[in-house]
Each structure stands twice: as C-alpha cells, then as structure tokens.
mmCIF file of C-alpha atoms in Angstrom:
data_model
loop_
_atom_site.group_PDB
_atom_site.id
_atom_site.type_symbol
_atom_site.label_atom_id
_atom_site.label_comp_id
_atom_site.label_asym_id
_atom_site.label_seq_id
_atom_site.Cartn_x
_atom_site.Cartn_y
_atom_site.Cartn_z
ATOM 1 C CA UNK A 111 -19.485 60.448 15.346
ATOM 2 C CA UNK A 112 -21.794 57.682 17.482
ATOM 3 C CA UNK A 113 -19.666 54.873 19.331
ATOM 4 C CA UNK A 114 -22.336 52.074 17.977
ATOM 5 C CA UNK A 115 -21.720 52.750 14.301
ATOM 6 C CA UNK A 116 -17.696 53.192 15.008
ATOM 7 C CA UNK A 117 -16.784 50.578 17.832
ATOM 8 C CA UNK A 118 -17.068 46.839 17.865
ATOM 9 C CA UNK A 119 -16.541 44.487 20.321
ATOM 10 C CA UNK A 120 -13.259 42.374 18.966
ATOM 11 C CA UNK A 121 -12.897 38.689 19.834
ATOM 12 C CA UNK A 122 -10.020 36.076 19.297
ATOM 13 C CA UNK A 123 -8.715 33.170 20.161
ATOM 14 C CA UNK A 124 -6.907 32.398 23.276
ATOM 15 C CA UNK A 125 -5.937 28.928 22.378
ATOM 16 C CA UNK A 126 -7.862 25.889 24.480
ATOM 17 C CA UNK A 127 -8.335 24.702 28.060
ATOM 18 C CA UNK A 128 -9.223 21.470 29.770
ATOM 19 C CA UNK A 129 -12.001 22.154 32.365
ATOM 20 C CA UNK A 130 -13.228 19.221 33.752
ATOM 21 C CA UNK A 131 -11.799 16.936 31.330
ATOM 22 C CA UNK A 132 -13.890 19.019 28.570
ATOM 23 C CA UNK A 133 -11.705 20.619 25.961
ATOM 24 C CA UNK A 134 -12.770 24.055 24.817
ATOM 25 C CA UNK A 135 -11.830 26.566 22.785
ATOM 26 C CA UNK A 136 -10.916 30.213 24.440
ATOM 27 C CA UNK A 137 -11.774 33.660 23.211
ATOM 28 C CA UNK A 138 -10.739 37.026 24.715
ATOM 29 C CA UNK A 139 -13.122 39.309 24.210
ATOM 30 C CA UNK A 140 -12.200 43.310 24.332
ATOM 31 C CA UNK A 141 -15.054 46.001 25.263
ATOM 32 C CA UNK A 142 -14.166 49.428 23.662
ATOM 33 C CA UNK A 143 -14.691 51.813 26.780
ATOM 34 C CA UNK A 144 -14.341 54.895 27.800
ATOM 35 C CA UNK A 145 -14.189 56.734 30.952
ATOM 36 C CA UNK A 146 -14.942 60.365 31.793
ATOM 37 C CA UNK A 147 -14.190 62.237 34.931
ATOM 38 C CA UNK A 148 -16.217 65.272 36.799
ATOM 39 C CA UNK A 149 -14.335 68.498 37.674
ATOM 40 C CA UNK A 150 -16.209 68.948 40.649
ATOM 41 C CA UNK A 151 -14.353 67.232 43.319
ATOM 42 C CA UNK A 152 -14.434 63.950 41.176
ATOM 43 C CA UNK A 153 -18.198 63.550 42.799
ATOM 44 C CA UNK A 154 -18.987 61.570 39.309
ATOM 45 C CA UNK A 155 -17.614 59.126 36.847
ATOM 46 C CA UNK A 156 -18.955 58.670 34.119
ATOM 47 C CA UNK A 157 -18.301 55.221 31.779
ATOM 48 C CA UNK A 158 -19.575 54.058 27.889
ATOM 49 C CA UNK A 159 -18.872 50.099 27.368
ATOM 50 C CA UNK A 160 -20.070 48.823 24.253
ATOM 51 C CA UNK A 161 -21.563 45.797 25.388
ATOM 52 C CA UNK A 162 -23.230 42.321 23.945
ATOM 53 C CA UNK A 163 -27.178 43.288 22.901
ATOM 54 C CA UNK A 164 -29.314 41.106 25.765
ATOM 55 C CA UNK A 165 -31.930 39.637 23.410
ATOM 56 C CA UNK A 166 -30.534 40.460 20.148
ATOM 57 C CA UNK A 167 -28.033 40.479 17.862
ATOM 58 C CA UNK A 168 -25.481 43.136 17.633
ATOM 59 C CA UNK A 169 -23.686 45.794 20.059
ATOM 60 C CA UNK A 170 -24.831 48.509 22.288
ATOM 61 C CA UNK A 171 -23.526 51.416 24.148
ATOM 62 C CA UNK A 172 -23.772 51.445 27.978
ATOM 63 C CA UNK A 173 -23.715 54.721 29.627
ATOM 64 C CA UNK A 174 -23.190 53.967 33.199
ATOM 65 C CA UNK A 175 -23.237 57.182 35.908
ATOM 66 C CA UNK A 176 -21.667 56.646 39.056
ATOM 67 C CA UNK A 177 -22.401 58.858 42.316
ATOM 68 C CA UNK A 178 -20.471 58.243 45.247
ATOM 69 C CA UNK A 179 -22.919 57.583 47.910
ATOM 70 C CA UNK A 180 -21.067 60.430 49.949
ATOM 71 C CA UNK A 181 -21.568 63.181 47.147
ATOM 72 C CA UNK A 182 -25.739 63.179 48.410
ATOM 73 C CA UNK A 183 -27.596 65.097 50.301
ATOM 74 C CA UNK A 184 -28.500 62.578 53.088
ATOM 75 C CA UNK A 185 -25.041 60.477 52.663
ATOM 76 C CA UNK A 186 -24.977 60.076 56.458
ATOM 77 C CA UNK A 187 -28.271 58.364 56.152
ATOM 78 C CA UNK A 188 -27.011 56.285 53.406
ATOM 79 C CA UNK A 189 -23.442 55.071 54.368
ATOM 80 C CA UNK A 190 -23.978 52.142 56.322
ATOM 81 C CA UNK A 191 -27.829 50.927 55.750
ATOM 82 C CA UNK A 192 -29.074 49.434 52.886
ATOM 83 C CA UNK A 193 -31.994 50.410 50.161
ATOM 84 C CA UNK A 194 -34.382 49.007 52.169
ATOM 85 C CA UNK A 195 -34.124 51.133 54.754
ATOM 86 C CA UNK A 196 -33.153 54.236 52.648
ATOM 87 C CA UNK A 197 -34.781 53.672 49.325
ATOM 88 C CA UNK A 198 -33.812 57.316 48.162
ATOM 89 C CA UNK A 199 -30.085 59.522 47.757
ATOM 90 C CA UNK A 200 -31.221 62.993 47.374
ATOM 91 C CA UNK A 201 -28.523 65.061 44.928
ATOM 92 C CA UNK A 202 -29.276 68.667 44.759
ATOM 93 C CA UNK A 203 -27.856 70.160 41.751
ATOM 94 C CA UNK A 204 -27.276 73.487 43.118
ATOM 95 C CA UNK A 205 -23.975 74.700 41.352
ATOM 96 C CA UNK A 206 -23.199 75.991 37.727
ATOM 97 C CA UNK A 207 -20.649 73.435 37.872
ATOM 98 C CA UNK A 208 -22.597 70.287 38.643
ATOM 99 C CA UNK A 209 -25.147 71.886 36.174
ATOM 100 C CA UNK A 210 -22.816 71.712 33.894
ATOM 101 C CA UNK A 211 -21.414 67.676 34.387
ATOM 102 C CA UNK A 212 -25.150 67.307 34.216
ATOM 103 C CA UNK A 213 -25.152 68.517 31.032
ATOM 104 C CA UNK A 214 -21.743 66.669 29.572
ATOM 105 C CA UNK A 215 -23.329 63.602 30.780
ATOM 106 C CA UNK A 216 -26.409 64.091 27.978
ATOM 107 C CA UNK A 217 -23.605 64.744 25.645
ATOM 108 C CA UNK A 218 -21.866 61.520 26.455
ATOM 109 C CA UNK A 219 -25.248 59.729 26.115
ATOM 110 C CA UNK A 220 -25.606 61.788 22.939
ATOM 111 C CA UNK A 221 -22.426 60.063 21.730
ATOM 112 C CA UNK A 222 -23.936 56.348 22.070
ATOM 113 C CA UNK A 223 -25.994 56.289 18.452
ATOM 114 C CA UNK A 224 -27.706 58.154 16.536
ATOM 115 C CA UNK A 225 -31.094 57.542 18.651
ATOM 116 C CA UNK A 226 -29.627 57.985 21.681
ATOM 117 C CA UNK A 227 -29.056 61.879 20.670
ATOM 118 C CA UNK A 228 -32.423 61.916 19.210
ATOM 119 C CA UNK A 229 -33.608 61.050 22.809
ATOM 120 C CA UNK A 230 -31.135 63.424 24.127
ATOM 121 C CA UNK A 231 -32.535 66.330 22.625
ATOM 122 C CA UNK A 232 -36.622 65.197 23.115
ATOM 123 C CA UNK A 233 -35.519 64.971 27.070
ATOM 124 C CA UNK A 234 -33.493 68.541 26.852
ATOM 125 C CA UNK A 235 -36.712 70.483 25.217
ATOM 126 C CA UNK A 236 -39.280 68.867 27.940
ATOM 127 C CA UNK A 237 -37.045 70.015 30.725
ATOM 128 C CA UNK A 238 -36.733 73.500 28.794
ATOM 129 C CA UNK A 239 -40.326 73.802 28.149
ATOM 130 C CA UNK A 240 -41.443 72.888 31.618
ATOM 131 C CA UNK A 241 -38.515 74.415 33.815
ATOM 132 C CA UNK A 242 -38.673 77.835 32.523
#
C-alpha cells in the first residue's frame, strides 16, 4: 500500500467570516499524517504529511526526519550558534540499532508512492554496491 494512491487531503466548509469587512467563505482542511518514533533513546522522529503539490495539481507525501540537535556528534558545538557558524551536525551511525532506524526510515519513504520505493531501492543497491 503507498499513502499517495490511499490518502487525500479532505476539505470542508467551516461556515464564513468577516475580515476586514470582506466576507469569505471558510474551509478546514485535514492533512492525513503519521508519526513514527525511534527506539533508540527517541534520538529521531520521523513524520509523513500528505501535503498540497507546490506547482501542480494533486497531493504528495512529505517525509520529514527530525534529529535533535543533541543526538550529534559535535552537539556542544551546535547548541547555541547558528549554521553560519557551524554549517555541519556530524551523526555517526555506529550502532546496529541506529542502523536499523536508518533503515525503517527508507521503508517509511518506501511507503510514500510507488516511485518513491522505486528510488528507495536504486539508493539501497548503490550503497550496497559501493559499501561492501
């Protein structure tokens, strides 16, 4: 199952509102999302929003990955400056567990559509054929 071809963004009405003395029409709109945890010390959180294409028509899924700043390698150099002082967070992937969130996290991104897993697995074989 891919989240694109099974998940839609819903809209409906919210009745109106007078902004300005402009009367409009209001819509809630609801983004199917879903949220996935790490088991290693909750260092990552991963998130899939099916979100409003940019420039075209339709819906896409988001796969957003989020590191706490403290979880790098150099988090003491990072906690309290900004990017333009420390461009880089260094994350070594050193245990069999991150390994393994690393790997869930292709399998969420897998999930998105049917092209997303096609990516997915062209990305997996380059790092097999050039790691090993």
């Amino acid at each position: 199952m891919f989240l694109q071809e099974n998940f839609q963004i819903q809209m409906k009405p919210a009745g109106t509102e007078t902004i300005n003395g402009m009367k409009g029409a209001r819509s809630e709109i609801s983004l199917p999302t879903f949220t996935f945890d790490s088991e290693v010390q909750n260092e990552i959180f991963t998130e899939i929003s099916i979100q409003k294409q940019q420039y075209a028509t339709g819906v896409q899924p988001m796969l957003y990955v989020m590191i706490p700043a403290q979880a790098f390698d150099n988090s003491n150099d990072i906690v309290g400056n900004n990017s333009s002082k420390i461009p880089l967070g260094y994350y070594t992937i050193a245990s069999k567990e991150k390994a393994e969130i690393f790997l869930k996290i292709f399998s969420y991104f897998g999930l998105c559509s049917e092209k997303h897993q096609h990516d997915v697995l062209e990305i997996l074989k380059i790092i097999c054929d050039n790691a090993f």
